[in-house]
GROMACS .gro file of C-alpha atoms in nm:
model
  367
    1MET     CA    1  -0.002  -0.004  -0.008
    2ALA     CA    2   0.297   0.228   0.062
    3GLY     CA    3   0.322   0.502  -0.212
    4GLU     CA    4  -0.017   0.393  -0.385
    5PRO     CA    5  -0.173   0.721  -0.422
    6ALA     CA    6   0.144   0.884  -0.557
    7ALA     CA    7   0.217   0.601  -0.783
    8ALA     CA    8  -0.122   0.618  -0.916
    9GLY     CA    9  -0.076   0.942  -1.002
   10SER     CA   10   1.805   3.310   1.539
   11THR     CA   11   2.110   3.167   1.657
   12ALA     CA   12   2.346   3.077   1.397
   13GLY     CA   13   2.437   2.713   1.390
   14PRO     CA   14   2.762   2.574   1.297
   15SER     CA   15   2.876   2.566   0.936
   16THR     CA   16   2.875   2.200   0.834
   17GLY     CA   17   2.858   2.212   0.458
   18ALA     CA   18   2.759   2.425   0.169
   19SER     CA   19   2.525   2.160   0.004
   20SER     CA   20   2.239   2.410  -0.047
   21THR     CA   21   2.431   2.737  -0.049
   22THR     CA   22   2.326   2.837  -0.405
   23THR     CA   23   1.970   2.719  -0.342
   24VAL     CA   24   1.947   2.947  -0.039
   25GLU     CA   25   2.067   3.259  -0.224
   26GLY     CA   26   1.805   3.207  -0.495
   27ALA     CA   27   1.530   3.114  -0.243
   28LEU     CA   28   1.545   3.443  -0.073
   29ALA     CA   29   1.426   3.617  -0.380
   30VAL     CA   30   1.106   3.382  -0.420
   31LEU     CA   31   0.781   3.576  -0.394
   32PRO     CA   32   0.654   3.583  -0.029
   33GLY     CA   33   0.380   3.336   0.092
   34PRO     CA   34   0.160   3.323   0.400
   35ARG     CA   35   0.197   3.632   0.610
   36ALA     CA   36   0.509   3.738   0.429
   37GLU     CA   37   0.376   4.084   0.408
   38GLU     CA   38   0.474   4.123   0.774
   39SER     CA   39   0.834   4.223   0.780
   40GLY     CA   40   0.906   4.033   1.118
   41PHE     CA   41   0.759   3.700   0.975
   42GLU     CA   42   0.953   3.763   0.643
   43LEU     CA   43   1.272   3.806   0.844
   44VAL     CA   44   1.221   3.469   1.021
   45TRP     CA   45   1.143   3.290   0.684
   46GLN     CA   46   1.502   3.426   0.571
   47GLN     CA   47   1.676   3.326   0.897
   48VAL     CA   48   1.519   2.973   0.872
   49VAL     CA   49   1.622   2.912   0.508
   50ALA     CA   50   1.974   3.041   0.599
   51GLU     CA   51   2.001   2.804   0.904
   52ILE     CA   52   1.885   2.516   0.672
   53GLY     CA   53   2.157   2.609   0.429
   54ARG     CA   54   2.431   2.602   0.689
   55ALA     CA   55   2.313   2.264   0.851
   56GLY     CA   56   2.443   1.933   0.747
   57SER     CA   57   2.225   1.722   0.968
   58ILE     CA   58   1.847   1.805   1.012
   59ASP     CA   59   1.594   1.631   1.249
   60LEU     CA   60   1.238   1.676   1.148
   61ILE     CA   61   0.991   1.592   1.425
   62CYS     CA   62   0.607   1.620   1.464
   63HIS     CA   63   0.364   1.574   1.741
   64ILE     CA   64   0.292   1.238   1.918
   65CYS     CA   65   0.007   1.034   1.764
   66PRO     CA   66   0.064   1.213   1.429
   67ASP     CA   67  -0.232   1.288   1.204
   68GLY     CA   68  -0.206   1.357   0.825
   69ASP     CA   69  -0.091   1.718   0.843
   70ALA     CA   70   0.184   1.648   1.114
   71LEU     CA   71   0.330   1.340   0.947
   72GLY     CA   72   0.270   1.463   0.579
   73SER     CA   73   0.441   1.789   0.663
   74ALA     CA   74   0.750   1.625   0.818
   75LEU     CA   75   0.771   1.381   0.538
   76ALA     CA   76   0.745   1.625   0.270
   77ALA     CA   77   1.020   1.849   0.425
   78GLY     CA   78   1.236   1.553   0.484
   79LEU     CA   79   1.217   1.426   0.123
   80ALA     CA   80   1.296   1.779   0.001
   81LEU     CA   81   1.596   1.832   0.228
   82ARG     CA   82   1.724   1.484   0.147
   83GLY     CA   83   1.706   1.587  -0.216
   84LEU     CA   84   1.917   1.885  -0.143
   85GLY     CA   85   2.182   1.676   0.008
   86HIS     CA   86   2.117   1.705   0.384
   87ASP     CA   87   2.126   1.414   0.626
   88VAL     CA   88   1.767   1.401   0.751
   89ARG     CA   89   1.582   1.192   1.010
   90VAL     CA   90   1.208   1.213   1.068
   91SER     CA   91   1.067   1.117   1.415
   92PHE     CA   92   0.790   1.170   1.667
   93GLY     CA   93   0.799   1.101   2.041
   94ASP     CA   94   0.578   0.803   2.097
   95ASP     CA   95   0.695   0.461   2.227
   96PRO     CA   96   0.582   0.245   2.068
   97GLN     CA   97   0.617   0.464   1.755
   98VAL     CA   98   0.315   0.363   1.524
   99VAL     CA   99   0.225   0.526   1.199
  100PRO     CA  100  -0.162   0.511   1.159
  101GLU     CA  101  -0.286   0.257   0.908
  102SER     CA  102  -0.466   0.536   0.732
  103LEU     CA  103  -0.130   0.707   0.666
  104ALA     CA  104   0.059   0.387   0.556
  105PHE     CA  105   0.054   0.509   0.193
  106LEU     CA  106   0.262   0.824   0.259
  107PRO     CA  107   0.596   0.813   0.079
  108GLY     CA  108   0.922   0.885   0.253
  109GLN     CA  109   0.859   0.675   0.547
  110GLU     CA  110   1.203   0.515   0.519
  111LEU     CA  111   1.314   0.840   0.666
  112ILE     CA  112   1.130   0.770   0.993
  113VAL     CA  113   1.354   0.670   1.303
  114PRO     CA  114   1.258   0.580   1.660
  115ALA     CA  115   1.290   0.889   1.901
  116SER     CA  116   1.595   0.698   2.061
  117GLU     CA  117   1.792   0.753   1.729
  118VAL     CA  118   1.748   1.127   1.748
  119PRO     CA  119   2.066   1.273   1.869
  120ASP     CA  120   2.076   1.410   2.241
  121THR     CA  121   2.190   1.735   2.083
  122PRO     CA  122   2.064   1.790   1.727
  123GLU     CA  123   2.228   2.037   1.503
  124LEU     CA  124   1.899   2.177   1.367
  125VAL     CA  125   1.540   2.062   1.447
  126LEU     CA  126   1.248   2.147   1.231
  127CYS     CA  127   0.917   2.096   1.447
  128PHE     CA  128   0.601   2.047   1.248
  129ASP     CA  129   0.240   2.090   1.358
  130VAL     CA  130   0.332   2.093   1.740
  131ALA     CA  131   0.095   2.316   1.918
  132ALA     CA  132   0.253   2.288   2.259
  133GLU     CA  133   0.576   2.151   2.416
  134SER     CA  134   0.395   1.863   2.571
  135ARG     CA  135   0.302   1.732   2.227
  136LEU     CA  136   0.680   1.665   2.166
  137GLY     CA  137   0.653   1.353   2.395
  138LEU     CA  138   0.999   1.176   2.432
  139LEU     CA  139   1.153   1.422   2.191
  140HIS     CA  140   1.107   1.727   2.420
  141ASP     CA  141   1.436   1.752   2.584
  142LYS     CA  142   1.633   1.655   2.256
  143ALA     CA  143   1.443   1.939   2.067
  144PHE     CA  144   1.529   2.193   2.331
  145ALA     CA  145   1.887   2.090   2.344
  146ALA     CA  146   1.933   2.187   1.967
  147PRO     CA  147   2.088   2.522   1.913
  148VAL     CA  148   1.831   2.586   1.654
  149LEU     CA  149   1.473   2.479   1.708
  150VAL     CA  150   1.231   2.594   1.429
  151VAL     CA  151   0.868   2.564   1.507
  152ILE     CA  152   0.647   2.546   1.200
  153ASP     CA  153   0.277   2.554   1.283
  154HIS     CA  154  -0.072   2.689   1.236
  155HIS     CA  155  -0.240   2.662   1.574
  156ALA     CA  156  -0.360   2.983   1.724
  157SER     CA  157  -0.293   2.842   2.077
  158ASN     CA  158   0.091   2.785   2.002
  159PRO     CA  159   0.282   2.977   2.270
  160GLY     CA  160   0.572   3.027   2.036
  161PHE     CA  161   0.859   2.804   2.178
  162GLY     CA  162   1.184   2.741   1.996
  163THR     CA  163   1.441   2.968   1.863
  164HIS     CA  164   1.251   3.044   1.548
  165GLN     CA  165   0.875   3.056   1.515
  166LEU     CA  166   0.695   3.025   1.172
  167ILE     CA  167   0.349   3.013   1.314
  168ASP     CA  168   0.068   3.144   1.101
  169PRO     CA  169  -0.296   3.073   1.258
  170THR     CA  170  -0.452   3.187   0.932
  171ALA     CA  171  -0.309   2.893   0.752
  172PRO     CA  172  -0.550   2.612   0.715
  173ALA     CA  173  -0.270   2.341   0.767
  174THR     CA  174   0.082   2.323   0.855
  175ALA     CA  175   0.138   2.163   0.518
  176VAL     CA  176   0.066   2.514   0.360
  177LEU     CA  177   0.364   2.648   0.533
  178VAL     CA  178   0.574   2.362   0.439
  179ASP     CA  179   0.477   2.425   0.076
  180GLU     CA  180   0.612   2.776   0.119
  181LEU     CA  181   0.938   2.642   0.272
  182LEU     CA  182   0.989   2.427  -0.037
  183ARG     CA  183   0.925   2.718  -0.258
  184ARG     CA  184   1.192   2.927  -0.083
  185LEU     CA  185   1.430   2.636  -0.099
  186GLY     CA  186   1.393   2.606  -0.470
  187VAL     CA  187   1.233   2.255  -0.451
  188GLU     CA  188   0.996   2.173  -0.747
  189LEU     CA  189   0.683   1.957  -0.652
  190ASP     CA  190   0.685   1.585  -0.764
  191GLN     CA  191   0.433   1.310  -0.691
  192PRO     CA  192   0.590   1.202  -0.348
  193LEU     CA  193   0.594   1.561  -0.215
  194ALA     CA  194   0.251   1.649  -0.351
  195THR     CA  195   0.105   1.324  -0.193
  196CYS     CA  196   0.241   1.423   0.155
  197LEU     CA  197   0.131   1.789   0.117
  198TYR     CA  198  -0.209   1.706  -0.013
  199THR     CA  199  -0.267   1.465   0.279
  200GLY     CA  200  -0.177   1.743   0.514
  201VAL     CA  201  -0.406   2.006   0.371
  202ALA     CA  202  -0.701   1.764   0.289
  203THR     CA  203  -0.676   1.634   0.642
  204ASP     CA  204  -0.676   1.962   0.835
  205THR     CA  205  -0.941   2.125   0.617
  206GLY     CA  206  -1.180   1.827   0.656
  207SER     CA  207  -1.140   1.764   0.274
  208PHE     CA  208  -1.174   2.132   0.217
  209LYS     CA  209  -1.488   2.200   0.408
  210TYR     CA  210  -1.374   2.359   0.713
  211ARG     CA  211  -1.390   2.748   0.767
  212ALA     CA  212  -1.023   2.797   0.729
  213THR     CA  213  -1.039   2.691   0.360
  214THR     CA  214  -0.966   2.982   0.127
  215PRO     CA  215  -0.923   3.033  -0.250
  216ALA     CA  216  -0.560   3.003  -0.194
  217THR     CA  217  -0.607   2.657  -0.031
  218HIS     CA  218  -0.775   2.540  -0.350
  219GLU     CA  219  -0.502   2.690  -0.568
  220LEU     CA  220  -0.246   2.497  -0.373
  221ALA     CA  221  -0.447   2.171  -0.417
  222GLY     CA  222  -0.469   2.234  -0.785
  223ARG     CA  223  -0.083   2.268  -0.795
  224LEU     CA  224  -0.050   1.943  -0.594
  225LEU     CA  225  -0.303   1.760  -0.834
  226SER     CA  226  -0.122   1.882  -1.148
  227THR     CA  227   0.161   1.647  -1.042
  228GLY     CA  228  -0.048   1.356  -1.119
  229ILE     CA  229  -0.141   1.237  -0.780
  230ARG     CA  230  -0.468   1.033  -0.728
  231HIS     CA  231  -0.660   1.238  -0.479
  232ASP     CA  232  -0.935   0.992  -0.498
  233LEU     CA  233  -0.722   0.721  -0.363
  234ILE     CA  234  -0.564   0.947  -0.093
  235SER     CA  235  -0.913   1.040   0.024
  236ARG     CA  236  -1.042   0.684   0.028
  237GLN     CA  237  -0.760   0.580   0.235
  238LEU     CA  238  -0.801   0.877   0.483
  239TRP     CA  239  -1.181   0.868   0.532
  240ASP     CA  240  -1.333   0.588   0.358
  241THR     CA  241  -1.150   0.273   0.465
  242SER     CA  242  -1.178   0.099   0.812
  243SER     CA  243  -1.177  -0.254   0.971
  244PHE     CA  244  -1.514  -0.416   1.042
  245GLY     CA  245  -1.428  -0.386   1.418
  246TYR     CA  246  -1.440  -0.006   1.367
  247LEU     CA  247  -1.802  -0.032   1.287
  248LYS     CA  248  -1.854  -0.226   1.618
  249VAL     CA  249  -1.679   0.043   1.813
  250LEU     CA  250  -1.866   0.316   1.628
  251ALA     CA  251  -2.203   0.155   1.707
  252ALA     CA  252  -2.125   0.131   2.074
  253ALA     CA  253  -1.994   0.496   2.085
  254LEU     CA  254  -2.305   0.622   1.906
  255ASP     CA  255  -2.526   0.419   2.159
  256ARG     CA  256  -2.342   0.586   2.443
  257ALA     CA  257  -2.381   0.943   2.305
  258VAL     CA  258  -2.528   1.203   2.533
  259TYR     CA  259  -2.704   1.530   2.424
  260GLU     CA  260  -2.693   1.819   2.671
  261PRO     CA  261  -2.919   2.104   2.547
  262ASP     CA  262  -2.829   2.359   2.816
  263ALA     CA  263  -2.443   2.320   2.782
  264ALA     CA  264  -2.248   2.589   2.607
  265GLY     CA  265  -2.483   2.883   2.722
  266GLY     CA  266  -2.779   2.685   2.582
  267LEU     CA  267  -2.625   2.615   2.233
  268GLY     CA  268  -2.587   2.254   2.313
  269LEU     CA  269  -2.324   1.985   2.364
  270VAL     CA  270  -2.327   1.616   2.236
  271TRP     CA  271  -2.055   1.390   2.374
  272THR     CA  272  -1.949   1.032   2.383
  273TRP     CA  273  -1.659   0.812   2.503
  274VAL     CA  274  -1.480   0.502   2.385
  275PRO     CA  275  -1.345   0.266   2.658
  276TYR     CA  276  -1.023   0.099   2.585
  277GLN     CA  277  -1.199  -0.237   2.639
  278ASP     CA  278  -1.410  -0.171   2.335
  279LEU     CA  279  -1.090  -0.109   2.124
  280ALA     CA  280  -0.919  -0.411   2.257
  281LEU     CA  281  -1.234  -0.632   2.197
  282PHE     CA  282  -1.259  -0.537   1.834
  283SER     CA  283  -0.878  -0.504   1.761
  284VAL     CA  284  -0.927  -0.123   1.690
  285THR     CA  285  -0.658   0.126   1.744
  286VAL     CA  286  -0.715   0.474   1.895
  287GLU     CA  287  -0.578   0.629   1.568
  288GLU     CA  288  -0.841   0.442   1.369
  289ILE     CA  289  -1.131   0.618   1.549
  290GLU     CA  290  -0.993   0.984   1.519
  291GLY     CA  291  -1.268   1.045   1.268
  292LEU     CA  292  -1.537   0.960   1.518
  293ILE     CA  293  -1.570   1.323   1.626
  294ASP     CA  294  -1.679   1.414   1.276
  295ILE     CA  295  -1.984   1.192   1.303
  296VAL     CA  296  -2.069   1.303   1.670
  297ARG     CA  297  -2.069   1.662   1.572
  298ARG     CA  298  -2.341   1.621   1.311
  299PRO     CA  299  -2.661   1.685   1.517
  300ALA     CA  300  -2.813   2.013   1.431
  301GLU     CA  301  -2.924   2.046   1.797
  302ALA     CA  302  -2.559   2.094   1.932
  303GLU     CA  303  -2.305   2.354   1.880
  304VAL     CA  304  -2.024   2.154   2.042
  305ALA     CA  305  -1.917   1.786   2.017
  306LEU     CA  306  -1.670   1.594   2.234
  307VAL     CA  307  -1.524   1.247   2.209
  308LEU     CA  308  -1.311   1.089   2.485
  309LYS     CA  309  -1.091   0.808   2.380
  310GLN     CA  310  -0.932   0.590   2.653
  311ASP     CA  311  -0.571   0.470   2.636
  312PRO     CA  312  -0.460   0.150   2.804
  313ASP     CA  313  -0.342   0.340   3.105
  314GLY     CA  314  -0.667   0.511   3.151
  315THR     CA  315  -0.579   0.841   3.005
  316LEU     CA  316  -0.867   1.010   2.820
  317ARG     CA  317  -0.775   1.191   2.499
  318GLY     CA  318  -1.039   1.456   2.422
  319SER     CA  319  -1.128   1.575   2.067
  320SER     CA  320  -1.372   1.858   2.039
  321ARG     CA  321  -1.537   2.051   1.763
  322SER     CA  322  -1.735   2.374   1.736
  323LYS     CA  323  -1.965   2.503   1.462
  324GLY     CA  324  -1.862   2.858   1.499
  325ALA     CA  325  -2.020   3.013   1.802
  326VAL     CA  326  -1.798   2.849   2.077
  327ASP     CA  327  -1.410   2.868   2.109
  328VAL     CA  328  -1.326   2.503   2.202
  329ALA     CA  329  -0.944   2.595   2.190
  330ALA     CA  330  -1.005   2.807   2.500
  331ALA     CA  331  -1.205   2.532   2.669
  332CYS     CA  332  -0.942   2.274   2.595
  333ALA     CA  333  -0.663   2.501   2.719
  334GLU     CA  334  -0.837   2.507   3.078
  335LEU     CA  335  -0.794   2.125   3.048
  336GLY     CA  336  -0.419   2.146   2.952
  337GLY     CA  337  -0.463   2.114   2.574
  338GLY     CA  338  -0.522   2.350   2.286
  339GLY     CA  339  -0.576   2.382   1.911
  340HIS     CA  340  -0.780   2.586   1.683
  341THR     CA  341  -1.093   2.798   1.764
  342TYR     CA  342  -1.326   2.534   1.612
  343ALA     CA  343  -1.123   2.207   1.666
  344ALA     CA  344  -0.918   2.132   1.966
  345GLY     CA  345  -0.807   1.856   2.202
  346PHE     CA  346  -0.659   1.757   2.538
  347SER     CA  347  -0.558   1.468   2.759
  348ALA     CA  348  -0.686   1.402   3.117
  349ARG     CA  349  -0.643   1.138   3.382
  350GLU     CA  350  -0.976   1.174   3.566
  351GLY     CA  351  -1.290   0.978   3.517
  352VAL     CA  352  -1.533   1.037   3.231
  353GLN     CA  353  -1.784   1.229   3.417
  354ALA     CA  354  -1.526   1.462   3.583
  355VAL     CA  355  -1.369   1.534   3.256
  356VAL     CA  356  -1.689   1.602   3.081
  357GLY     CA  357  -1.785   1.828   3.366
  358ARG     CA  358  -1.474   2.028   3.343
  359PHE     CA  359  -1.505   2.053   2.969
  360ARG     CA  360  -1.863   2.173   2.999
  361SER     CA  361  -1.778   2.430   3.261
  362ALA     CA  362  -1.520   2.575   3.023
  363LEU     CA  363  -1.758   2.615   2.719
  364ARG     CA  364  -1.831   2.984   2.668
  365PRO     CA  365  -2.003   3.136   2.355
  366ILE     CA  366  -1.790   3.367   2.147
  367SER     CA  367  -1.902   3.719   2.230
   0.00000   0.00000   0.00000
């Protein structure tokens, strides 16, 4: 299955080589991309491109339990930088480190290494789609030991850690910023790169239906499709393929769903949860049920939706969505998480009712 969609279609770091010096000089003249009209942001772009040009070894990391935008962004950048002659590693801080089955088709996975193989003091770290330090997992200390830590992200809740921040909350996906990075490095799109970037953009825009989708988003999708990738196969793998066991888990979760019309200032909340026992019984992974929130959010009566997924150790992972009248990122932040205004998450170690109670109390209509 690997590669099927593509086939069917700061602080200056040490100078360790000049493999992309010429590319860097040309890249600085490329037309500006997202938020480049802001002089400060443009300066950071130039600094990051220069740091990449000076680096010989680059570690690219994304958040734990990576989704399509996180892993797609990291792999696209990894493939591009390898093509420019850099020594690259892609990793994320989980143990065990598992790539979701829905992302098994992404090219470039030969670049992925366990967190233990990332150097204790990396030369340069590029961090993708990580909204908070806690999402670095086992790679937290190694990332912060790097003299140059570049954070490339689009979450409004990102506090701005690292030595260089390329954070654009107006971008619908981190992959959009990676596309800009590749343009500045003079890298031309090919099918493997386009597959990774399309996966990132399609994932975080909900297949181009979320509010953050803009005309520029569709223009980017058009450029990616022009490489010959099969977007239908990518979409089928992302959203329309599951195990039979998933249907059983889904049925139980929907039967467990609760509607609270008075929550969120009377705008309504619908929530459910998936105990680990259900996942174990039907051999379903937590990653496989990530899309459950998009089903639970459908009722017209509720403004906000919440799904709690239980890990083997009892930890509850919360995924929430808003239709536009409630800032769920603010609510999740009160529970130690974060994300986007209309899509956010958190983790908690309390019981289900206690967690739902805290979440409910944190919901406030946008004034």
